[in-house]
Structure formats: structure tokens, C-alpha cells
Short mmCIF file of C-alpha atoms in Angstrom, two decimals:
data_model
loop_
_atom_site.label_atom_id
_atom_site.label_comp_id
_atom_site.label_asym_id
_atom_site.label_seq_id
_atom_site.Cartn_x
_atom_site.Cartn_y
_atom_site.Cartn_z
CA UNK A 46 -83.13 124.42 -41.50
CA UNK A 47 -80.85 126.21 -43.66
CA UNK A 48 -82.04 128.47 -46.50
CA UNK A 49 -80.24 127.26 -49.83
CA UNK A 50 -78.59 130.32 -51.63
CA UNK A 51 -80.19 130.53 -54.85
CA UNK A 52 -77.65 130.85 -57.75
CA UNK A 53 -78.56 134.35 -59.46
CA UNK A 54 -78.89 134.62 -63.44
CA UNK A 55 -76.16 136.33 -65.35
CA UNK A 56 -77.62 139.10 -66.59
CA UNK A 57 -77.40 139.06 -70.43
CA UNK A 58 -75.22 142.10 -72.08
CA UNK A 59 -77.36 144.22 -74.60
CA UNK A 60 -81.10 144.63 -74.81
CA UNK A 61 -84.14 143.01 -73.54
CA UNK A 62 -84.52 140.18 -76.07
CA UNK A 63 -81.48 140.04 -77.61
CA UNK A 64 -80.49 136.86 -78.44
CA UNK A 65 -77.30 135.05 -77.28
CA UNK A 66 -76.32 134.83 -80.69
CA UNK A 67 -77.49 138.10 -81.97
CA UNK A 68 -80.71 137.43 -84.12
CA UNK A 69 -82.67 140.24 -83.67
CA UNK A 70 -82.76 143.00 -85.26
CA UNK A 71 -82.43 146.43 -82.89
CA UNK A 72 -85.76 147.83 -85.35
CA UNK A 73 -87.74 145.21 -83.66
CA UNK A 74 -86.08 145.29 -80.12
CA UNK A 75 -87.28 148.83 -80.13
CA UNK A 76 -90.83 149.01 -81.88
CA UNK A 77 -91.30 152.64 -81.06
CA UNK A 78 -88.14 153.38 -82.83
CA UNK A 79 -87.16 155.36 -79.86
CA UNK A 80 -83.32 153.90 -79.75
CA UNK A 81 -81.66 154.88 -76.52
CA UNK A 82 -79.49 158.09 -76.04
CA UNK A 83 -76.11 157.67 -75.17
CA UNK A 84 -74.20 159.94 -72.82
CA UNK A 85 -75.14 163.37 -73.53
CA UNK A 86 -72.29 166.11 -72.74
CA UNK A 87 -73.59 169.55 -71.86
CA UNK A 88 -71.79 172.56 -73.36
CA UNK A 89 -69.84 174.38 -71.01
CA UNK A 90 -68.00 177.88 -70.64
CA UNK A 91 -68.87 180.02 -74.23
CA UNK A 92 -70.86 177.88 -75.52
CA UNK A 93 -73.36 177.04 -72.76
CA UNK A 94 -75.58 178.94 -74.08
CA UNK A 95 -76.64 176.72 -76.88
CA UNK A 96 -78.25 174.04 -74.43
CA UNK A 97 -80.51 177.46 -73.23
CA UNK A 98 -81.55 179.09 -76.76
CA UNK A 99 -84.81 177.91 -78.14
CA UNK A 100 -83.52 178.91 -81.51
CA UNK A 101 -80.39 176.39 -81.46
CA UNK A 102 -82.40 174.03 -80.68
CA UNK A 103 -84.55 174.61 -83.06
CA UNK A 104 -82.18 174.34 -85.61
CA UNK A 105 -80.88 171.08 -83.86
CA UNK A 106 -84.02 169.28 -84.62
CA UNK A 107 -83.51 169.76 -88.41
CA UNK A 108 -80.86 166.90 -88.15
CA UNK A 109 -83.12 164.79 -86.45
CA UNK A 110 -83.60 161.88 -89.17
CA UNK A 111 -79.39 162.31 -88.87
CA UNK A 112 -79.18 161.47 -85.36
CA UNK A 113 -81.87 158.98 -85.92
CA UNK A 114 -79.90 156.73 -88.13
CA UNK A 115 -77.10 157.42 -85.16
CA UNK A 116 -78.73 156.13 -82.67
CA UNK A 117 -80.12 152.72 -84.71
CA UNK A 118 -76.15 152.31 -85.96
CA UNK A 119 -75.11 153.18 -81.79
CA UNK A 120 -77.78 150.85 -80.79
CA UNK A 121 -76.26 148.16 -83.03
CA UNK A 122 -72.94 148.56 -82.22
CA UNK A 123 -73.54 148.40 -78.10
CA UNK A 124 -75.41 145.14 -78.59
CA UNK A 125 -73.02 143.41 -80.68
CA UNK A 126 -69.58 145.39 -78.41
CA UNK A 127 -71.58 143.69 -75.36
CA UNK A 128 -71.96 140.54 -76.70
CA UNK A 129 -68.54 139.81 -78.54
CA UNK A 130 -66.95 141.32 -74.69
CA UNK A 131 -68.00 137.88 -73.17
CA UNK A 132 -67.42 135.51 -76.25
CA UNK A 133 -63.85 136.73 -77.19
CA UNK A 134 -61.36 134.65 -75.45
CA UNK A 135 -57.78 132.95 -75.57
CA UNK A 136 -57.00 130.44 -78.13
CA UNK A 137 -59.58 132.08 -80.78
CA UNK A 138 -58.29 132.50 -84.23
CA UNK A 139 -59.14 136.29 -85.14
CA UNK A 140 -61.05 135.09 -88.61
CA UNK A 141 -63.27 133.99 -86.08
CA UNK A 142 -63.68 137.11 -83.93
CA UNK A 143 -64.03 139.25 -87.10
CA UNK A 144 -66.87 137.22 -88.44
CA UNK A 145 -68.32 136.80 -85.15
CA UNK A 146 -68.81 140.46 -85.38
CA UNK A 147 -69.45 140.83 -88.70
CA UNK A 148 -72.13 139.16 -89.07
CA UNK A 149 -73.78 140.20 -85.51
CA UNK A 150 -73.37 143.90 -87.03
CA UNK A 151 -75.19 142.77 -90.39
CA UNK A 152 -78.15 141.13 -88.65
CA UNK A 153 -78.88 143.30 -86.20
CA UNK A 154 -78.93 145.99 -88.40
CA UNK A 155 -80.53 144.55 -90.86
CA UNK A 156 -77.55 145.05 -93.67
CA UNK A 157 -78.95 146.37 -97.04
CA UNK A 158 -76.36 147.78 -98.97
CA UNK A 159 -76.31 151.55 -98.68
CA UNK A 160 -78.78 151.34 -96.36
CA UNK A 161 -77.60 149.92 -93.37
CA UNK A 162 -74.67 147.45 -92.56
CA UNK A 163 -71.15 147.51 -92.09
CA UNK A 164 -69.08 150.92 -91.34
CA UNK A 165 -65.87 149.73 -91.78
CA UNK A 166 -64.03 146.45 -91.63
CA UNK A 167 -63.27 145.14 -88.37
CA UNK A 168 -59.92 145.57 -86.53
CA UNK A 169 -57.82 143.14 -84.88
CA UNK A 170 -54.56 144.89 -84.35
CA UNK A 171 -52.74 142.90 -81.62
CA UNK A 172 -49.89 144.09 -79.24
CA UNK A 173 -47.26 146.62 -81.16
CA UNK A 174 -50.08 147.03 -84.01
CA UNK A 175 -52.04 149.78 -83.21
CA UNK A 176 -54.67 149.74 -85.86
CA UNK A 177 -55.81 148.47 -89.47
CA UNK A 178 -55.16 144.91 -89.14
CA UNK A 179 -57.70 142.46 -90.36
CA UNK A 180 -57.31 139.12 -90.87
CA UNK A 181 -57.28 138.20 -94.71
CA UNK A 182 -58.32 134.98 -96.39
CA UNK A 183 -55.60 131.93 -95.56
CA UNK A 184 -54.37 134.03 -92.48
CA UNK A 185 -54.31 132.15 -88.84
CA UNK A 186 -53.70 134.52 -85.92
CA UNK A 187 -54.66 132.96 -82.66
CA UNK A 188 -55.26 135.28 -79.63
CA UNK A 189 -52.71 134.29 -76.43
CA UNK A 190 -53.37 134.91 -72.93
CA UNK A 191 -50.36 138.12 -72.71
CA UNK A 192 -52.12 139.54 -76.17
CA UNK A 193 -53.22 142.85 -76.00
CA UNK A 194 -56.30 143.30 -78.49
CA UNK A 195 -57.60 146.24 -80.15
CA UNK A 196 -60.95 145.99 -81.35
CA UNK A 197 -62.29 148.48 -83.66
CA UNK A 198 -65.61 148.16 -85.97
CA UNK A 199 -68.26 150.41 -87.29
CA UNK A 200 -72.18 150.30 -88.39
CA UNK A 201 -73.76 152.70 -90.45
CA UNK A 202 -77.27 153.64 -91.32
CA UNK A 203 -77.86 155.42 -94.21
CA UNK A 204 -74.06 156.12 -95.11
CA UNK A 205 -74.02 157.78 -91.13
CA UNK A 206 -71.17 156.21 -89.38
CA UNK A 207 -70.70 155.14 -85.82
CA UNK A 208 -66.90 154.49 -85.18
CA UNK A 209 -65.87 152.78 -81.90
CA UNK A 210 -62.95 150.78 -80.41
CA UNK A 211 -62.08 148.70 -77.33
CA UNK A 212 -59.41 147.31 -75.94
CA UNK A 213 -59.48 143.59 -74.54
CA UNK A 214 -56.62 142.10 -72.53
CA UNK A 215 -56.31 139.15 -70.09
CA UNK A 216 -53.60 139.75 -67.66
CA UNK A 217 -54.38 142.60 -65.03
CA UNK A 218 -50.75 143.78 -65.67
CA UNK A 219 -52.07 146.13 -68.16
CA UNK A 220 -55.06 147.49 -66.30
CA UNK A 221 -52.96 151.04 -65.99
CA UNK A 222 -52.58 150.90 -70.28
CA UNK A 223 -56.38 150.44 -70.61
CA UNK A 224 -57.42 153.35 -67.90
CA UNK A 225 -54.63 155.79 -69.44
CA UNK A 226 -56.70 155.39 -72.98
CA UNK A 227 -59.80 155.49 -71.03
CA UNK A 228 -58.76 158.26 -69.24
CA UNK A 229 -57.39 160.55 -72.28
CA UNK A 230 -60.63 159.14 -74.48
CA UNK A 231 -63.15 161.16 -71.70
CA UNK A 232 -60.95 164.16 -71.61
CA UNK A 233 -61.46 164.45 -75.92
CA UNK A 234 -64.79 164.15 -75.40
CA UNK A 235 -65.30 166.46 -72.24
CA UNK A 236 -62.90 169.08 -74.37
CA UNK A 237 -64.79 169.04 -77.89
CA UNK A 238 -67.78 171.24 -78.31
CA UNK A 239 -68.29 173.71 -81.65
CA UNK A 240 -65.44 176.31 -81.65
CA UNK A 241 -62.67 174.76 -79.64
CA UNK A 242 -59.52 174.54 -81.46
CA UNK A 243 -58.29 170.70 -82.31
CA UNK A 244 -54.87 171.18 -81.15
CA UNK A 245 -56.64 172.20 -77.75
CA UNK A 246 -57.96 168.67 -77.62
CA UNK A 247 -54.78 167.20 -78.41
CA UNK A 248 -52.67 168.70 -75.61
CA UNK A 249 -55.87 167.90 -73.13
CA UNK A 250 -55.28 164.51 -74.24
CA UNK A 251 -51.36 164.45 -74.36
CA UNK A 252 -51.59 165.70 -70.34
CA UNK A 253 -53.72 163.10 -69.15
CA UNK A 254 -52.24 160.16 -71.05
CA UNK A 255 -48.37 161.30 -70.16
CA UNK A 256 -49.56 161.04 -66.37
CA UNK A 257 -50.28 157.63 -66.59
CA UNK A 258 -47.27 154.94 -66.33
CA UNK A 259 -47.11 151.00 -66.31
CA UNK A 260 -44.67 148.53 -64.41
CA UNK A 261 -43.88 145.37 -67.01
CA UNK A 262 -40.93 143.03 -65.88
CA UNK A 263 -39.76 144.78 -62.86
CA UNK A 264 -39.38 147.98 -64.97
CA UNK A 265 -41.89 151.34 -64.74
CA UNK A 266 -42.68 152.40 -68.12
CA UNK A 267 -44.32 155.32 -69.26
CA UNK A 268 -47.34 155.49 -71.60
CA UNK A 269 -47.44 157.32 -74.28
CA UNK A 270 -50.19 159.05 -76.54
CA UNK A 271 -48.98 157.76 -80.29
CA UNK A 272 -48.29 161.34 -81.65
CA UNK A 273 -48.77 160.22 -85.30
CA UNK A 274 -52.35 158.43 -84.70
CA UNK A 275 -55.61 161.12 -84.37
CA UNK A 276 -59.16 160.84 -84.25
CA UNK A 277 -61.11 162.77 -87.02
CA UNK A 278 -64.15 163.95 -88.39
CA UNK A 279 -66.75 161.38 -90.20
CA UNK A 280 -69.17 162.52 -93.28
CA UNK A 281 -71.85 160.35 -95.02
CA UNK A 282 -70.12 157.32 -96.62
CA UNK A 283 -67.16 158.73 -95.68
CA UNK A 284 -64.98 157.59 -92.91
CA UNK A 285 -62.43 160.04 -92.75
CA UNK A 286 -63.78 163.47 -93.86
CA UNK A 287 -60.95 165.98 -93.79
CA UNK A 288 -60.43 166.93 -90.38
CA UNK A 289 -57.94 165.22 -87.82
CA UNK A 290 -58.37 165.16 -83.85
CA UNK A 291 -54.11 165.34 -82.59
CA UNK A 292 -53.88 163.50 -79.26
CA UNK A 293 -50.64 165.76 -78.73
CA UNK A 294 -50.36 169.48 -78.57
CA UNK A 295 -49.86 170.57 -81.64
CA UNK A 296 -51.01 174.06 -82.34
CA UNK A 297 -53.72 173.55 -85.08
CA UNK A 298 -56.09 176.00 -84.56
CA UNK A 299 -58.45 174.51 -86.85
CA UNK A 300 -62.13 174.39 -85.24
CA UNK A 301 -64.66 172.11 -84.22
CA UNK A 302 -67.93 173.26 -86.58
CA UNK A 303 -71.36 173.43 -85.49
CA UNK A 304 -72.98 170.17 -87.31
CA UNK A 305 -69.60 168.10 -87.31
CA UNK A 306 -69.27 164.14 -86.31
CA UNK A 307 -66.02 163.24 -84.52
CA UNK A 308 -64.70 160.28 -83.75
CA UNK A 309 -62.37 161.40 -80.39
CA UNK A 310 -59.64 158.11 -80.94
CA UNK A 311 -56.86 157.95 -78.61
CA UNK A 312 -53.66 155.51 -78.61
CA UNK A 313 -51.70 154.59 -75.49
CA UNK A 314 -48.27 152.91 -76.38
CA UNK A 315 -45.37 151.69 -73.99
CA UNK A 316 -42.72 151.83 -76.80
CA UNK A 317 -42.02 154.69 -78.78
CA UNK A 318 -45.38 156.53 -79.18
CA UNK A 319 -45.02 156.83 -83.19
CA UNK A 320 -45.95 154.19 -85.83
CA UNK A 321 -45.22 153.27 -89.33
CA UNK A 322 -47.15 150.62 -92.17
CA UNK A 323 -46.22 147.45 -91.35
CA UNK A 324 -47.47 144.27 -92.85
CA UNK A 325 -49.86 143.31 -95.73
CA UNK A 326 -52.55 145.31 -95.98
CA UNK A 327 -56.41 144.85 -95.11
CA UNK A 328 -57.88 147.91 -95.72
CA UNK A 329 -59.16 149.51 -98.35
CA UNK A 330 -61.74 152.56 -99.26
CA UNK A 331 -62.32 154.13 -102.99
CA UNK A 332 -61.24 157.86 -103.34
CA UNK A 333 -63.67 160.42 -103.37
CA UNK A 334 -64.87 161.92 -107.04
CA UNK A 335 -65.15 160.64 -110.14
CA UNK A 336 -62.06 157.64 -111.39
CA UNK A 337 -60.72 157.56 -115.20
CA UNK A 338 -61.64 154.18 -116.85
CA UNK A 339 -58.97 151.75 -115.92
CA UNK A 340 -57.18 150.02 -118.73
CA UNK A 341 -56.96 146.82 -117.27
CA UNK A 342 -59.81 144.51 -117.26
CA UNK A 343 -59.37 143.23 -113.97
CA UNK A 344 -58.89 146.62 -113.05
CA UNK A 345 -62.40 147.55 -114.73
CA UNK A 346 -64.46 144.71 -112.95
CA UNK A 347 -63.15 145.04 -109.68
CA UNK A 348 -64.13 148.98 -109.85
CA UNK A 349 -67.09 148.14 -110.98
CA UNK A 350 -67.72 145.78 -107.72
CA UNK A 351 -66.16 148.15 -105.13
CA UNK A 352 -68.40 150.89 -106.29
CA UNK A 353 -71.76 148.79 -106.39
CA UNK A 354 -71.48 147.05 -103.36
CA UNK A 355 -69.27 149.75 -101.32
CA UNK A 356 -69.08 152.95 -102.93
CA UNK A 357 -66.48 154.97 -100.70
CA UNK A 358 -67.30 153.22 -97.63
CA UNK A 359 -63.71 151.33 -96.21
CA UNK A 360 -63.56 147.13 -97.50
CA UNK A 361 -61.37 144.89 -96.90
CA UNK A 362 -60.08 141.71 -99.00
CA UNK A 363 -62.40 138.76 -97.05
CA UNK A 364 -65.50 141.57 -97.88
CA UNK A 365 -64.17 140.87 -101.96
CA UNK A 366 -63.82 137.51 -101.50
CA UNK A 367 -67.55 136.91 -100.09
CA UNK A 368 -69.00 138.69 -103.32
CA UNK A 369 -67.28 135.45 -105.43
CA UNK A 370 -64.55 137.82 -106.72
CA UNK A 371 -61.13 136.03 -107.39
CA UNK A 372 -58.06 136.54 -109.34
CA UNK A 373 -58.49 140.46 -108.76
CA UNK A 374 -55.25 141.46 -107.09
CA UNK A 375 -54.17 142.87 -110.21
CA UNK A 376 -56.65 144.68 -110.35
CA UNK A 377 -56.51 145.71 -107.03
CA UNK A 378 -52.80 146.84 -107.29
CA UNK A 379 -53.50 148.99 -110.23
CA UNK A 380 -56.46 150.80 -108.30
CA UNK A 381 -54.06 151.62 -105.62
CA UNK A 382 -51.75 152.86 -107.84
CA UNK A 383 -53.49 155.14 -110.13
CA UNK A 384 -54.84 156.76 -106.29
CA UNK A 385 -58.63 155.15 -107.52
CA UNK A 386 -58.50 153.39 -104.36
CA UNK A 387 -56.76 153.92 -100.98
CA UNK A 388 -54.66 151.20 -99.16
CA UNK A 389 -54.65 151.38 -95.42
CA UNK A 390 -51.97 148.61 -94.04
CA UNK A 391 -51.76 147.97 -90.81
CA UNK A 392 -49.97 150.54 -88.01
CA UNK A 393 -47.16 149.14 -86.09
CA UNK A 394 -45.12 150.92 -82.93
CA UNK A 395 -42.07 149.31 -81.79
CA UNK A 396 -42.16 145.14 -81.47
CA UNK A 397 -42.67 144.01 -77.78
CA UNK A 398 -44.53 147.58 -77.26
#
């Protein structure tokens, strides 16, 4: 008698009772509110003696309800990366994908404002575009089997952003693209620690990415780090908080400081590893400080919405358009240019790169 192979479960991406569709809420997924540590670095050469000194780590614990809020907005992010990994396919329209994750990120952390929700709007940047491309209202993008998609979103808890990216393709052909990023990403994060020097990073990143190449129609290309793209360093409610992480050698001798968050971003390219604004533009974020009235009412209301609902945390149009607001590009325009808000379009290398 033969014994019948038994067809073994698929084992479902993010936590133990996670939903298929993302209902849950990580605070009740994990009760305790002990939310999982993610991969934990030691310090190495000068600085290992931090991980040793009762007194550092003393003073680590006073950022505790910081790291806290980390973990519940890392937590958040895994489950609904994990998820989207297996639902994102050919043939999707990205106003699909982006909601998809949108609202996975606002249930799951239970989005409240300035509480918890939404880090940043989601990026779709396909192929040449290497970042801040999201699809506004009335635009139809459909993903193709050859696409090359860069996914980038962001939760936050408490105005304390996690910032994270993948890359989704569906052609093995670019397998050697997606392990050069991989590659370089690991060596940022090995290199950073308090005290080491950005530009350090950079050329650590420059060296591994450079040794990486790619063979597309018969030809071996090399890949490229895109020298005008960086990572940087993230404050509350703020995205992008002064400092940038180079992913070439570039001399800055600028430090990493004890009690900084970076986001370690690295940007493989086959074309000509530099980028320029390309496209209408997605994203948006309100300066820092304190804005002169504008004169224009349209101007006026749609201040008035950005900073309730947003403050300086990055927006995008379809976010506008869900609050009821219409008419407001006007408005929008003058914002821009009287520097009350800041327009991010979208990043473009070389087409067919």
C-alpha cells in the first residue's frame, strides 16, 4: 500500500494570527507588548566597548519608550512587507499596490493621526525611476512581467519613523541587480556605528556595489551605486533630518552621533548611476518652522489641512484627495513656491536603465 504524500500548508508570511488580509492590529498580535527585535549589530573595533559598559547602557535604556514605538512601527512594516511580497504581481495597476499597502499599514497600526500611521507615502518607482513615484488620482500604471519595482513605504509611531524599501522583479535576469543592492545595503549597515565618518560608509558601499555586474541582451553591464541618491538621518516627524548617508566615496567627514536614526539606502543602476526630477510630482512634506500667512485662500485652507492632518510628515496628492479636498492645486503651487511646502518629483536615471 502506498503512503499518500500529504500536501504541506504554506506557511503564512508575518505573525501568528495575522490575517490574510491584514486585520489585526500588531498591539493585539503581541499582548505583552514585547514586539520582536530585529537584527542587532554589535559594535566593533573603537567602539566595542559600548556593548561592555554598564554605564552606556544605562544611558541606552533612557530611549527605551523611543525604541519602543520602533519596534511597534518595525513590527508593522514586516507584516504588511511580507504580505504585499506574495500579493504583488504582473498585470496590477500600482493604485492598487499603493492602497493595498496603505491601508494594511493603517490597520495594523492602528492609524491615529500623530499617533501612529503612515511614515511616508508609498513608492512605486518602476525601471529607470529610482524613487518618489506614486501613483496620483486618474493615473493607470500597470506592472509588466520585465518591470523592475521599487517599493518603498514607512510607519511611524509617535512621529518615530521606520523607513524601508524592496525591490520586486519577475525575470531572474536581474537576480545580480537585486544582490549588488543587497550586498552594498549590509555593508552600510555593518560600517555605521557612532563616530564613523559618512563618507567612510559611502566608499564601503561604492566598493561592494562597483564589484557587482549584470549580463542584459548578450551585453555585461556594470552596476552602479547612483552617486547623487544617499540614505540619511530620520528625526521625529521628520523624514529627512539634516544628515545624508553618500553611497560613493566622498570625503565628508561628518559623523555618525551617539542617539542618531539612519536610514542606510542604497541604489544600484545599469545606466548612468546619476538621476534628475522627472515627471509630475507625488510627493510632498511641509518645511520645518513657522510659514507666513498665505495670501491666497486656497493657499490658506490647504495649509491649514496639511498641518492638521500631517504636520511635517511627507503626503502625497491621493492622501489630499481622501480628506475631500478639491480644487487645491493652486493652492498647492503657491505653497511650493513661497518654500511653505517641499515638492519631491520623482527620480529618473537614464530610460531603458
Amino acid at each position: 500500500k502506498k503512503n499518500k504524500k500529504r500536501n504541506k500548508k504554506k506557511k503564512k508570511a508575518g505573525a501568528a494570527g495575522q490575517s490574510d488580509e491584514l486585520t489585526v492590529p500588531v498591539s493585539q498580535l503581541f499582548a505583552s507588548n514585547g514586539y520582536p527585535e530585529g537584527e542587532i549589530c554589535e559594535y566593533v573595533d573603537d567602539n566595542r566597548y559600548r556593548t561592555t559598559s554598564e554605564e552606556l547602557r544605562a544611558k541606552d535604556r533612557l530611549n527605551e519608550q523611543q525604541i519602543f514605538d520602533l519596534r511597534r512601527a518595525a513590527e508593522v512594516h514586516r507584516e504588511v512587507r511580507q504580505n504585499v511580497r506574495q500579493r504583488i504581481k504582473p498585470g496590477m495597476d500600482l493604485t492598487t499596490v499603493a492602497e493595498m499597502i496603505e491601508n494594511g499599514t493603517r490597520v495594523l497600526s492602528e492609524a491615529s493621526g500623530f499617533a501612529s500611521g503612515i511614515g511616508f507615502p508609498t513608492g512605486l518607482s518602476l525601471n529607470h525611476c529610482a524613487a518618489h513615484y506614486t501613483p496620483n488620482a486618474g493615473d493607470h500604471v500597470v506592472v509588466q512581467a520585465d518591470d523592475v519595482l521599487k517599493v518603498d513605504f514607512g510607519v511611524h509611531v509617535n512621529g518615530h519613523i521606520i523607513d524601508s524599501a524592496f525591490t520586486m522583479t519577475w525575470n531572474d535576469r536581474y537576480d545580480p541587480l537585486l544582490a549588488a543592492v543587497r550586498d552594498a545595503t549590509n555593508t552600510g549597515v555593518r560600517e555605521a556605528g557612532i563616530d564613523v565618518r559618512l563618507g567612510d560608509i559611502g566608499a564601503a558601499i561604492q566598493e561592494v556595489m562597483e564589484s557587482y555586474e549584470i549580463e542584459l541582451d548578450g551585453k555585461t553591464v556594470p552596476i552602479k551605486p547612483i552617486r547623487n541618491l544617499c540614505g540619511h538621518n530620520i528625526g521625529p516627524y521628520q523624514i529627512h533630518s539634516g544628515k545624508s548617508v553618500p553611497i560613493v566615496a566622498n570625503g565628508d567627514q561628518t559623523p555618525m552621533e551617539e542617539g542618531e536614526l539612519f536610514a542606510i539606502e542604497t541604489f544600484g543602476s545599469t545606466g548612468a548611476g546619476y538621476v534628475n526630477e522627472e515627471g509630475v510630482c507625488s510627493h510632498y512634506a511641509m518645511a520645518p518652522g513657522t510659514h507666513p500667512r498665505p495670501r491666497i485662500p486656497s493657499a490658506q485652507k490647504l495649509l491649514h489641512t496639511i498641518t492638521k492632518n500631517f504636520g511635517t510628515l511627507p503626503f502625497c496628492r491621493r492622501y489630499v484627495d481622501r480628506l475631500g479636498e478639491s480644487h487645491y492645486y493652486l493652492g498647492l503651487k503657491t505653497l511650493v513656491d513661497s518654500g511653505v511646502v517641499m515638492a519631491y518629483p520623482p527620480l529618473c536615471d537614464v530610460k531603458g536603465s
